[in-house]
């Protein structure tokens, strides 16, 4: 009888992962069923969490919500190990970085769908753990089986430690690492250390060869590099207010830049120890903005693609997608056909022409001085007289009035101190902080208009004598910015 019980005990341990202990009082065996460790219960909790997340998504969609975050939060609440237990798709791609990750991940998802693959991503928003779990939920059937060919995760760089080890991506695409919100991301070296520590060693990294920070990630892993060769207007010395990488990462000597595009994006060498930016596997050798053509050299061959957008930062975004698709095994002809059909997401950039005036609505990531400075530069590249609307206040911060406003002193407002800018409208609760920075930058006070209410600020925009109006908005107020744009277009149509 004892032998039979012992055999039964072993079988039960294997099936249910039961824990047994001996009573200190009567020396008899007591079954202590650990529901958390039970294989059956883990599977049951996973399925229940999956159903709850899918139902939550449907209910929120019926209520008119985007449902990008809460379904995943529900799944993680009911099953903390959801990411570990969920079946993985045949292809898993993670996209992270300071700027451009939303554009790249959305275009990459569109491209995969154009190849005939069934792909899902967290394109509706929420790039932290719950948002990634929501995308994971969409990739699974009600029975918990993977029903897609690929999943593209947009991953917040700071949250990568909570995501990358569990989704275990086949490819990690890093757009760049810049100085971002100081209260969230501290310094790019800190974000670098997070990604470098938590990215799995066997993941292939697709990196920006021109970014002196992110190009050094995971030195022991497989790398694919992309970059852009010399362009007209490049510099050879740092010229931006933010220049975080001017010294060699090895010997700390001053770097020599063969060409410098902006901030620390360019090609650098160290005259002392010989350090240099990595060689790009996919290198843009020619940009023909007039004919909208982009020439990429790879494997000793030149490949010509359609130029999706002329802004330099979008050149990098397009090149990132091209390099990723080519690494996935798609031919040049196939990728060229795909690039002809994709575009920068409207939530990041769109234009509307009303009579002689072009209205440009473009993301200007608040509290990220690099992103804002680059969108300022984009606006100034367009010829003609222009009005600028600044709507870059974060509504979540404004509720508690704790937003750190020091970032505006790293933004290059000096670009607006020219005659072509006939008016700058600062809208939102922090409008007067922007006014102070504009005055320091040398913008005449008579050209500056302030209004704490974004919608009423549209009534103060000068419509006569301008060729274009730029609406620069914070990513958290995209819907509000669409209302602002609609009101602006209505005013133009009435005129």
CSV table of C-alpha atoms in Angstrom, one decimal:
chain,number,residue,atom,x,y,z
A,1,UNK,CA,0.0,0.0,0.0
A,2,UNK,CA,2.9,2.4,0.8
A,3,UNK,CA,4.4,1.7,-2.6
A,4,UNK,CA,1.2,2.5,-4.3
A,5,UNK,CA,0.8,5.8,-2.5
A,6,UNK,CA,4.3,6.8,-3.3
A,7,UNK,CA,3.8,6.1,-7.0
A,8,UNK,CA,0.5,8.1,-6.9
A,9,UNK,CA,2.3,10.9,-5.2
A,10,UNK,CA,4.9,11.1,-7.9
A,11,UNK,CA,2.3,11.1,-10.7
A,12,UNK,CA,0.3,13.8,-9.0
A,13,UNK,CA,3.4,15.9,-8.6
A,14,UNK,CA,4.1,15.6,-12.3
A,15,UNK,CA,0.5,16.4,-13.4
A,16,UNK,CA,-0.4,19.1,-10.9
A,17,UNK,CA,3.0,20.1,-9.5
A,18,UNK,CA,1.7,19.4,-6.0
A,19,UNK,CA,3.9,20.4,-3.1
A,20,UNK,CA,4.0,17.9,-0.2
A,21,UNK,CA,5.2,18.5,3.3
A,22,UNK,CA,5.5,16.4,6.5
A,23,UNK,CA,3.5,17.4,9.5
A,24,UNK,CA,5.8,18.2,12.5
A,25,UNK,CA,3.2,16.8,14.8
A,26,UNK,CA,2.1,13.5,13.4
A,27,UNK,CA,4.8,12.8,10.8
A,28,UNK,CA,2.1,12.1,8.2
A,29,UNK,CA,2.1,13.4,4.7
A,30,UNK,CA,-0.1,16.4,4.0
A,31,UNK,CA,-1.0,17.5,0.5
A,32,UNK,CA,-0.4,21.2,0.0
A,33,UNK,CA,-1.8,22.1,-3.4
A,34,UNK,CA,-0.1,25.2,-4.7
A,35,UNK,CA,-2.6,26.7,-7.2
A,36,UNK,CA,-0.2,29.3,-8.4
A,37,UNK,CA,2.4,26.7,-9.6
A,38,UNK,CA,-0.1,24.2,-11.0
A,39,UNK,CA,0.3,23.7,-14.7
A,40,UNK,CA,-3.5,23.2,-15.1
A,41,UNK,CA,-4.3,26.4,-13.1
A,42,UNK,CA,-1.7,28.4,-15.0
A,43,UNK,CA,-3.3,27.4,-18.2
A,44,UNK,CA,-6.8,28.0,-16.9
A,45,UNK,CA,-5.8,31.5,-15.6
A,46,UNK,CA,-4.2,32.3,-19.0
A,47,UNK,CA,-7.4,31.3,-20.9
A,48,UNK,CA,-9.6,33.3,-18.5
A,49,UNK,CA,-7.4,36.3,-18.8
A,50,UNK,CA,-7.4,36.0,-22.6
A,51,UNK,CA,-11.2,35.9,-22.6
A,52,UNK,CA,-11.5,38.8,-20.2
A,53,UNK,CA,-9.1,40.9,-22.3
A,54,UNK,CA,-11.0,40.1,-25.5
A,55,UNK,CA,-14.4,40.9,-23.9
A,56,UNK,CA,-12.9,44.1,-22.4
A,57,UNK,CA,-11.7,45.2,-25.9
A,58,UNK,CA,-15.1,44.6,-27.4
A,59,UNK,CA,-17.0,46.5,-24.7
A,60,UNK,CA,-14.6,49.5,-24.9
A,61,UNK,CA,-14.8,49.6,-28.7
A,62,UNK,CA,-18.6,49.6,-28.4
A,63,UNK,CA,-18.2,52.6,-26.0
A,64,UNK,CA,-16.1,54.4,-28.6
A,65,UNK,CA,-12.8,54.0,-26.9
A,66,UNK,CA,-9.5,53.0,-28.6
A,67,UNK,CA,-9.1,50.0,-26.1
A,68,UNK,CA,-5.3,50.0,-26.6
A,69,UNK,CA,-4.3,49.7,-23.0
A,70,UNK,CA,-7.1,48.4,-20.7
A,71,UNK,CA,-7.5,44.9,-22.3
A,72,UNK,CA,-3.8,44.2,-21.7
A,73,UNK,CA,-4.0,45.6,-18.2
A,74,UNK,CA,-6.9,43.3,-17.5
A,75,UNK,CA,-5.0,40.2,-18.9
A,76,UNK,CA,-1.9,41.0,-16.7
A,77,UNK,CA,-4.1,41.5,-13.6
A,78,UNK,CA,-5.7,38.1,-14.0
A,79,UNK,CA,-2.6,36.4,-15.2
A,80,UNK,CA,0.7,38.1,-14.3
A,81,UNK,CA,2.6,35.6,-16.5
A,82,UNK,CA,0.5,36.3,-19.5
A,83,UNK,CA,3.4,37.4,-21.8
A,84,UNK,CA,5.4,34.3,-20.8
A,85,UNK,CA,2.5,31.8,-21.3
A,86,UNK,CA,1.2,33.3,-24.6
A,87,UNK,CA,2.2,31.3,-27.8
A,88,UNK,CA,4.6,33.4,-29.9
A,89,UNK,CA,4.0,34.3,-33.5
A,90,UNK,CA,6.4,32.9,-36.2
A,91,UNK,CA,7.9,36.4,-36.5
A,92,UNK,CA,8.2,38.8,-33.6
A,93,UNK,CA,9.6,42.3,-34.3
A,94,UNK,CA,10.1,44.9,-31.5
A,95,UNK,CA,10.6,48.6,-32.5
A,96,UNK,CA,12.0,51.1,-29.9
A,97,UNK,CA,13.9,54.3,-29.7
A,98,UNK,CA,13.4,57.9,-28.7
A,99,UNK,CA,11.9,59.3,-31.9
A,100,UNK,CA,10.3,57.6,-34.9
A,101,UNK,CA,9.2,54.2,-33.4
A,102,UNK,CA,5.5,54.8,-34.0
A,103,UNK,CA,6.1,55.8,-37.6
A,104,UNK,CA,8.4,52.8,-38.2
A,105,UNK,CA,6.3,50.2,-36.5
A,106,UNK,CA,3.1,51.4,-38.3
A,107,UNK,CA,4.8,51.4,-41.7
A,108,UNK,CA,6.4,48.1,-41.0
A,109,UNK,CA,3.1,46.5,-40.1
A,110,UNK,CA,1.5,47.9,-43.3
A,111,UNK,CA,4.4,46.5,-45.3
A,112,UNK,CA,4.0,43.0,-43.8
A,113,UNK,CA,0.3,43.1,-44.6
A,114,UNK,CA,1.0,44.1,-48.2
A,115,UNK,CA,3.2,41.0,-48.5
A,116,UNK,CA,0.1,38.9,-47.7
A,117,UNK,CA,1.1,38.1,-44.1
A,118,UNK,CA,-1.4,38.5,-41.3
A,119,UNK,CA,0.2,40.9,-38.9
A,120,UNK,CA,-0.9,42.8,-35.7
A,121,UNK,CA,0.7,45.6,-33.7
A,122,UNK,CA,-0.1,48.0,-31.0
A,123,UNK,CA,-0.6,50.8,-33.5
A,124,UNK,CA,-3.6,52.3,-31.6
A,125,UNK,CA,-1.3,53.5,-28.9
A,126,UNK,CA,0.1,52.4,-25.5
A,127,UNK,CA,3.6,51.1,-26.1
A,128,UNK,CA,4.2,50.0,-22.5
A,129,UNK,CA,3.6,46.5,-21.2
A,130,UNK,CA,-0.3,46.5,-21.2
A,131,UNK,CA,-0.4,47.9,-24.7
A,132,UNK,CA,2.0,45.2,-25.9
A,133,UNK,CA,-0.2,42.6,-24.2
A,134,UNK,CA,-3.2,44.0,-25.9
A,135,UNK,CA,-1.5,43.4,-29.3
A,136,UNK,CA,-0.6,39.9,-28.1
A,137,UNK,CA,-4.3,39.2,-27.3
A,138,UNK,CA,-5.2,40.2,-30.8
A,139,UNK,CA,-2.7,37.7,-32.1
A,140,UNK,CA,-4.4,34.8,-30.3
A,141,UNK,CA,-7.7,32.9,-30.9
A,142,UNK,CA,-10.2,32.4,-28.2
A,143,UNK,CA,-8.6,29.0,-27.5
A,144,UNK,CA,-5.1,30.6,-27.0
A,145,UNK,CA,-3.6,29.6,-30.4
A,146,UNK,CA,-1.6,32.0,-32.4
A,147,UNK,CA,-3.6,33.0,-35.5
A,148,UNK,CA,-1.2,35.5,-37.2
A,149,UNK,CA,2.1,35.3,-39.1
A,150,UNK,CA,3.8,38.3,-37.4
A,151,UNK,CA,3.5,40.7,-34.5
A,152,UNK,CA,5.1,44.1,-34.5
A,153,UNK,CA,5.5,45.6,-31.0
A,154,UNK,CA,6.1,49.3,-30.5
A,155,UNK,CA,8.1,49.3,-27.3
A,156,UNK,CA,8.6,52.3,-25.1
A,157,UNK,CA,12.4,52.4,-24.5
A,158,UNK,CA,12.2,52.9,-20.8
A,159,UNK,CA,9.6,50.0,-20.5
A,160,UNK,CA,11.7,47.6,-22.5
A,161,UNK,CA,12.9,45.8,-19.4
A,162,UNK,CA,9.3,44.8,-18.7
A,163,UNK,CA,8.7,43.6,-22.3
A,164,UNK,CA,11.7,42.4,-24.3
A,165,UNK,CA,12.7,39.4,-22.0
A,166,UNK,CA,9.1,38.1,-22.3
A,167,UNK,CA,8.2,38.7,-25.9
A,168,UNK,CA,11.7,37.5,-27.0
A,169,UNK,CA,11.8,39.3,-30.4
A,170,UNK,CA,13.5,37.8,-33.4
A,171,UNK,CA,14.4,41.4,-34.4
A,172,UNK,CA,14.9,44.5,-32.3
A,173,UNK,CA,14.7,47.7,-34.4
A,174,UNK,CA,16.2,50.8,-32.7
A,175,UNK,CA,15.6,54.1,-34.4
A,176,UNK,CA,17.8,56.3,-32.2
A,177,UNK,CA,18.4,57.3,-28.6
A,178,UNK,CA,18.3,61.0,-27.8
A,179,UNK,CA,17.9,63.1,-24.7
A,180,UNK,CA,14.1,62.9,-23.9
A,181,UNK,CA,11.9,64.0,-21.0
A,182,UNK,CA,14.3,64.4,-18.1
A,183,UNK,CA,11.8,63.4,-15.5
A,184,UNK,CA,11.0,60.1,-17.3
A,185,UNK,CA,14.2,59.0,-19.1
A,186,UNK,CA,17.0,60.8,-17.3
A,187,UNK,CA,19.8,60.5,-19.8
A,188,UNK,CA,20.2,58.5,-23.0
A,189,UNK,CA,23.0,56.5,-21.4
A,190,UNK,CA,20.5,55.2,-18.9
A,191,UNK,CA,18.0,54.1,-21.5
A,192,UNK,CA,20.9,52.5,-23.4
A,193,UNK,CA,21.8,50.5,-20.3
A,194,UNK,CA,18.2,49.3,-20.0
A,195,UNK,CA,17.9,48.1,-23.6
A,196,UNK,CA,21.4,46.6,-23.5
A,197,UNK,CA,20.7,44.7,-20.3
A,198,UNK,CA,17.2,43.3,-21.1
A,199,UNK,CA,17.4,42.6,-24.8
A,200,UNK,CA,17.9,38.8,-25.3
A,201,UNK,CA,21.3,37.9,-26.6
A,202,UNK,CA,20.0,35.9,-29.6
A,203,UNK,CA,17.9,38.7,-30.9
A,204,UNK,CA,19.1,40.3,-34.2
A,205,UNK,CA,19.5,44.1,-33.8
A,206,UNK,CA,18.8,46.5,-36.6
A,207,UNK,CA,20.5,49.7,-35.7
A,208,UNK,CA,21.2,53.3,-36.9
A,209,UNK,CA,24.9,53.4,-37.8
A,210,UNK,CA,24.7,57.2,-37.6
A,211,UNK,CA,23.5,57.3,-34.0
A,212,UNK,CA,26.6,57.3,-31.7
A,213,UNK,CA,24.5,56.1,-28.8
A,214,UNK,CA,22.3,53.2,-30.0
A,215,UNK,CA,24.9,51.8,-32.6
A,216,UNK,CA,26.9,50.4,-29.6
A,217,UNK,CA,24.0,48.2,-28.2
A,218,UNK,CA,24.7,44.5,-27.5
A,219,UNK,CA,28.2,44.2,-29.0
A,220,UNK,CA,28.0,40.4,-28.8
A,221,UNK,CA,24.8,40.0,-30.7
A,222,UNK,CA,24.2,40.0,-34.5
A,223,UNK,CA,23.8,43.5,-35.9
A,224,UNK,CA,22.5,45.0,-39.1
A,225,UNK,CA,23.3,48.7,-39.6
A,226,UNK,CA,21.6,51.3,-41.8
A,227,UNK,CA,22.7,54.9,-42.4
A,228,UNK,CA,22.7,57.9,-44.7
A,229,UNK,CA,25.8,59.2,-46.4
A,230,UNK,CA,26.8,62.9,-46.7
A,231,UNK,CA,24.0,65.3,-47.6
A,232,UNK,CA,24.0,68.9,-48.6
A,233,UNK,CA,23.8,71.1,-45.5
A,234,UNK,CA,25.6,68.7,-43.2
A,235,UNK,CA,28.0,70.1,-40.6
A,236,UNK,CA,31.4,69.0,-39.3
A,237,UNK,CA,31.1,70.4,-35.8
A,238,UNK,CA,28.3,70.2,-33.2
A,239,UNK,CA,25.9,73.2,-33.6
A,240,UNK,CA,22.7,72.2,-31.7
A,241,UNK,CA,21.9,73.2,-28.2
A,242,UNK,CA,21.9,69.5,-27.3
A,243,UNK,CA,25.0,67.6,-28.2
A,244,UNK,CA,25.4,64.7,-25.8
A,245,UNK,CA,28.1,62.7,-27.7
A,246,UNK,CA,31.1,64.7,-28.7
A,247,UNK,CA,33.7,62.5,-27.0
A,248,UNK,CA,35.0,59.1,-27.9
A,249,UNK,CA,33.2,56.4,-25.9
A,250,UNK,CA,36.5,54.5,-25.5
A,251,UNK,CA,39.2,57.0,-24.8
A,252,UNK,CA,37.1,60.1,-24.2
A,253,UNK,CA,39.1,62.2,-26.7
A,254,UNK,CA,37.3,64.7,-28.9
A,255,UNK,CA,35.6,63.1,-31.8
A,256,UNK,CA,36.1,64.2,-35.4
A,257,UNK,CA,32.9,64.3,-37.5
A,258,UNK,CA,33.2,63.5,-41.2
A,259,UNK,CA,29.6,64.8,-41.4
A,260,UNK,CA,27.1,65.8,-38.7
A,261,UNK,CA,23.4,65.9,-39.4
A,262,UNK,CA,21.9,67.1,-36.1
A,263,UNK,CA,22.7,66.6,-32.5
A,264,UNK,CA,24.9,63.4,-32.5
A,265,UNK,CA,23.6,61.9,-35.7
A,266,UNK,CA,26.4,61.6,-38.3
A,267,UNK,CA,29.6,59.7,-39.0
A,268,UNK,CA,32.5,60.2,-36.5
A,269,UNK,CA,36.0,58.9,-35.9
A,270,UNK,CA,38.4,59.2,-33.0
A,271,UNK,CA,41.9,60.5,-34.1
A,272,UNK,CA,43.4,59.0,-30.9
A,273,UNK,CA,42.2,55.4,-30.5
A,274,UNK,CA,40.7,54.8,-34.0
A,275,UNK,CA,37.1,54.4,-32.9
A,276,UNK,CA,34.6,55.1,-35.7
A,277,UNK,CA,30.9,54.8,-36.5
A,278,UNK,CA,30.0,51.4,-37.8
A,279,UNK,CA,29.8,50.7,-41.6
A,280,UNK,CA,26.2,50.7,-42.8
A,281,UNK,CA,24.9,47.5,-44.5
A,282,UNK,CA,22.2,49.7,-46.0
A,283,UNK,CA,23.5,53.1,-46.9
A,284,UNK,CA,21.6,56.0,-48.6
A,285,UNK,CA,24.0,57.4,-51.2
A,286,UNK,CA,21.6,59.8,-53.0
A,287,UNK,CA,18.4,61.7,-52.3
A,288,UNK,CA,16.6,63.1,-55.2
A,289,UNK,CA,13.8,65.2,-53.6
A,290,UNK,CA,12.6,66.6,-56.9
A,291,UNK,CA,12.0,63.1,-58.5
A,292,UNK,CA,11.2,61.6,-55.1
A,293,UNK,CA,13.8,58.9,-55.3
A,294,UNK,CA,16.0,57.4,-52.7
A,295,UNK,CA,19.2,55.3,-53.7
A,296,UNK,CA,20.3,52.7,-51.2
A,297,UNK,CA,23.5,50.8,-51.5
A,298,UNK,CA,23.6,47.3,-50.1
A,299,UNK,CA,25.9,44.3,-50.9
A,300,UNK,CA,27.7,46.5,-53.5
A,301,UNK,CA,24.5,47.1,-55.5
A,302,UNK,CA,22.4,50.3,-55.8
A,303,UNK,CA,18.6,50.0,-55.2
A,304,UNK,CA,16.3,52.9,-56.0
A,305,UNK,CA,13.1,53.4,-53.9
A,306,UNK,CA,10.3,56.0,-53.8
A,307,UNK,CA,11.1,58.8,-51.4
A,308,UNK,CA,8.2,58.8,-48.9
A,309,UNK,CA,8.9,62.1,-47.2
A,310,UNK,CA,11.6,64.7,-47.6
A,311,UNK,CA,12.3,65.4,-43.9
A,312,UNK,CA,15.6,63.9,-42.9
A,313,UNK,CA,14.2,62.1,-39.9
A,314,UNK,CA,11.6,60.5,-42.1
A,315,UNK,CA,14.4,59.4,-44.5
A,316,UNK,CA,15.8,57.5,-41.5
A,317,UNK,CA,12.3,56.0,-40.8
A,318,UNK,CA,11.9,54.9,-44.4
A,319,UNK,CA,15.4,53.4,-44.5
A,320,UNK,CA,14.7,51.5,-41.3
A,321,UNK,CA,11.7,49.9,-42.8
A,322,UNK,CA,13.6,49.0,-46.0
A,323,UNK,CA,16.5,47.5,-44.1
A,324,UNK,CA,14.2,45.4,-42.0
A,325,UNK,CA,12.2,44.1,-44.9
A,326,UNK,CA,15.4,43.2,-46.8
A,327,UNK,CA,16.7,41.4,-43.8
A,328,UNK,CA,13.5,39.4,-43.6
A,329,UNK,CA,14.3,38.0,-47.0
A,330,UNK,CA,12.2,40.0,-49.3
A,331,UNK,CA,13.7,40.9,-52.7
A,332,UNK,CA,14.5,44.4,-53.8
A,333,UNK,CA,11.6,44.3,-56.4
A,334,UNK,CA,9.2,43.2,-53.7
A,335,UNK,CA,10.3,45.8,-51.2
A,336,UNK,CA,10.3,48.6,-53.9
A,337,UNK,CA,6.7,47.7,-54.7
A,338,UNK,CA,5.7,47.8,-51.0
A,339,UNK,CA,7.4,51.2,-50.4
A,340,UNK,CA,5.4,52.6,-53.3
A,341,UNK,CA,2.2,51.9,-51.3
A,342,UNK,CA,3.1,52.9,-47.7
A,343,UNK,CA,3.2,56.4,-46.2
A,344,UNK,CA,4.0,58.2,-43.0
A,345,UNK,CA,0.9,57.8,-40.6
A,346,UNK,CA,-1.5,60.7,-40.8
A,347,UNK,CA,-1.3,61.0,-37.0
A,348,UNK,CA,2.3,62.0,-37.5
A,349,UNK,CA,2.2,64.3,-40.5
A,350,UNK,CA,-0.5,65.4,-42.9
A,351,UNK,CA,-1.2,68.4,-45.2
A,352,UNK,CA,-4.4,70.1,-46.3
A,353,UNK,CA,-4.4,72.9,-48.9
A,354,UNK,CA,-7.2,75.5,-48.7
A,355,UNK,CA,-6.9,78.1,-51.5
A,356,UNK,CA,-3.4,79.5,-51.4
A,357,UNK,CA,-2.7,78.3,-47.8
A,358,UNK,CA,-1.3,74.9,-46.9
A,359,UNK,CA,-2.1,73.7,-43.4
A,360,UNK,CA,0.4,71.2,-42.0
A,361,UNK,CA,-0.5,69.2,-38.9
A,362,UNK,CA,2.6,67.4,-37.5
A,363,UNK,CA,3.6,65.8,-34.3
A,364,UNK,CA,6.0,67.8,-32.1
A,365,UNK,CA,6.7,65.5,-29.1
A,366,UNK,CA,6.4,67.7,-26.0
A,367,UNK,CA,9.1,67.6,-23.4
A,368,UNK,CA,11.5,66.1,-26.0
A,369,UNK,CA,13.7,69.0,-27.1
A,370,UNK,CA,15.3,67.0,-29.9
A,371,UNK,CA,11.9,66.0,-31.5
A,372,UNK,CA,10.5,69.6,-31.2
A,373,UNK,CA,13.7,71.2,-32.6
A,374,UNK,CA,13.5,68.8,-35.6
A,375,UNK,CA,9.9,69.7,-36.4
A,376,UNK,CA,10.8,73.4,-36.1
A,377,UNK,CA,13.5,72.8,-38.7
A,378,UNK,CA,10.9,70.9,-40.9
A,379,UNK,CA,8.6,74.0,-40.8
A,380,UNK,CA,11.4,76.4,-41.6
A,381,UNK,CA,12.5,74.3,-44.6
A,382,UNK,CA,9.2,75.2,-46.4
A,383,UNK,CA,9.6,78.4,-48.4
A,384,UNK,CA,7.2,81.2,-48.0
A,385,UNK,CA,5.6,83.2,-45.1
A,386,UNK,CA,4.2,81.1,-42.4
A,387,UNK,CA,2.3,81.1,-39.1
A,388,UNK,CA,3.2,78.6,-36.3
A,389,UNK,CA,0.8,77.2,-33.8
A,390,UNK,CA,2.4,75.6,-30.7
A,391,UNK,CA,0.1,73.1,-28.9
A,392,UNK,CA,2.7,71.1,-27.0
A,393,UNK,CA,1.4,70.9,-23.4
A,394,UNK,CA,0.8,67.4,-21.9
A,395,UNK,CA,-2.8,67.2,-20.5
A,396,UNK,CA,-1.9,64.6,-17.9
A,397,UNK,CA,0.8,66.8,-16.5
A,398,UNK,CA,-1.3,69.9,-16.5
A,399,UNK,CA,-3.9,68.2,-14.2
A,400,UNK,CA,-1.5,68.3,-11.3
A,401,UNK,CA,0.5,71.3,-12.6
A,402,UNK,CA,3.8,69.4,-12.1
A,403,UNK,CA,5.0,69.5,-15.7
A,404,UNK,CA,8.7,70.2,-15.9
A,405,UNK,CA,9.0,73.2,-18.3
A,406,UNK,CA,12.8,73.5,-18.3
A,407,UNK,CA,13.0,71.4,-21.5
A,408,UNK,CA,11.9,74.5,-23.6
A,409,UNK,CA,15.3,76.0,-23.0
A,410,UNK,CA,16.9,73.1,-24.9
A,411,UNK,CA,14.6,73.7,-27.9
A,412,UNK,CA,15.9,75.8,-30.8
A,413,UNK,CA,13.2,78.5,-30.8
A,414,UNK,CA,15.8,80.7,-32.5
A,415,UNK,CA,14.7,79.2,-35.8
A,416,UNK,CA,11.6,81.3,-35.6
A,417,UNK,CA,13.4,84.6,-35.3
A,418,UNK,CA,13.3,85.3,-39.0
A,419,UNK,CA,11.0,87.5,-41.2
A,420,UNK,CA,9.4,84.5,-42.9
A,421,UNK,CA,7.6,83.6,-39.6
A,422,UNK,CA,4.9,86.3,-39.4
A,423,UNK,CA,3.2,84.9,-36.2
A,424,UNK,CA,3.8,82.3,-33.5
A,425,UNK,CA,0.6,81.3,-31.5
A,426,UNK,CA,1.4,79.6,-28.2
A,427,UNK,CA,-1.7,77.7,-27.1
A,428,UNK,CA,-2.4,75.9,-23.9
A,429,UNK,CA,-1.9,76.4,-20.1
A,430,UNK,CA,1.9,76.8,-20.5
A,431,UNK,CA,1.7,79.3,-23.3
A,432,UNK,CA,3.5,82.0,-21.4
A,433,UNK,CA,6.4,79.8,-20.7
A,434,UNK,CA,6.8,79.4,-24.5
A,435,UNK,CA,6.5,83.1,-24.9
A,436,UNK,CA,9.4,83.8,-22.5
A,437,UNK,CA,11.5,81.3,-24.5
A,438,UNK,CA,10.5,82.9,-27.8
A,439,UNK,CA,11.5,86.3,-26.5
A,440,UNK,CA,14.9,85.0,-25.3
A,441,UNK,CA,15.3,83.5,-28.8
A,442,UNK,CA,14.8,87.0,-30.4
A,443,UNK,CA,11.3,86.6,-31.8
A,444,UNK,CA,9.7,90.1,-31.7
A,445,UNK,CA,6.9,90.3,-29.1
A,446,UNK,CA,4.4,91.7,-31.6
A,447,UNK,CA,4.6,88.4,-33.5
A,448,UNK,CA,3.8,86.3,-30.4
A,449,UNK,CA,0.2,85.5,-29.4
A,450,UNK,CA,-0.8,83.5,-26.3
A,451,UNK,CA,-4.0,81.8,-25.3
A,452,UNK,CA,-4.4,79.2,-22.5
A,453,UNK,CA,-7.3,77.6,-24.4
A,454,UNK,CA,-6.2,75.7,-27.6
A,455,UNK,CA,-9.5,76.0,-29.4
A,456,UNK,CA,-9.9,79.7,-28.9
A,457,UNK,CA,-6.3,80.2,-29.9
A,458,UNK,CA,-7.3,79.2,-33.5
A,459,UNK,CA,-9.4,82.4,-33.7
A,460,UNK,CA,-6.2,84.4,-33.3
A,461,UNK,CA,-4.2,82.8,-36.1
A,462,UNK,CA,-3.3,85.3,-38.8
A,463,UNK,CA,-4.7,84.0,-42.2
A,464,UNK,CA,-3.8,86.8,-44.5
A,465,UNK,CA,-0.3,87.1,-46.0
A,466,UNK,CA,0.8,83.6,-45.2
A,467,UNK,CA,1.6,80.7,-47.5
A,468,UNK,CA,1.5,77.9,-44.8
A,469,UNK,CA,0.3,77.4,-41.3
A,470,UNK,CA,2.0,74.8,-39.1
A,471,UNK,CA,0.1,73.1,-36.3
A,472,UNK,CA,2.7,71.5,-34.0
A,473,UNK,CA,1.0,69.3,-31.4
A,474,UNK,CA,1.9,67.0,-28.5
A,475,UNK,CA,1.2,63.3,-29.1
A,476,UNK,CA,-1.3,63.0,-26.2
A,477,UNK,CA,-3.6,65.7,-27.7
A,478,UNK,CA,-3.9,64.3,-31.2
A,479,UNK,CA,-7.7,64.3,-31.1
A,480,UNK,CA,-7.7,67.8,-29.8
A,481,UNK,CA,-5.3,68.9,-32.5
A,482,UNK,CA,-7.6,67.4,-35.2
A,483,UNK,CA,-10.4,69.6,-33.8
A,484,UNK,CA,-8.1,72.6,-33.9
A,485,UNK,CA,-7.2,71.8,-37.5
A,486,UNK,CA,-10.8,71.4,-38.5
A,487,UNK,CA,-11.6,74.8,-37.0
A,488,UNK,CA,-8.7,76.4,-38.8
A,489,UNK,CA,-9.7,74.9,-42.1
A,490,UNK,CA,-13.3,76.2,-41.6
A,491,UNK,CA,-11.9,79.7,-41.0
A,492,UNK,CA,-9.8,79.5,-44.2
A,493,UNK,CA,-12.8,78.3,-46.2
A,494,UNK,CA,-14.9,81.2,-45.0
A,495,UNK,CA,-12.3,83.6,-46.0
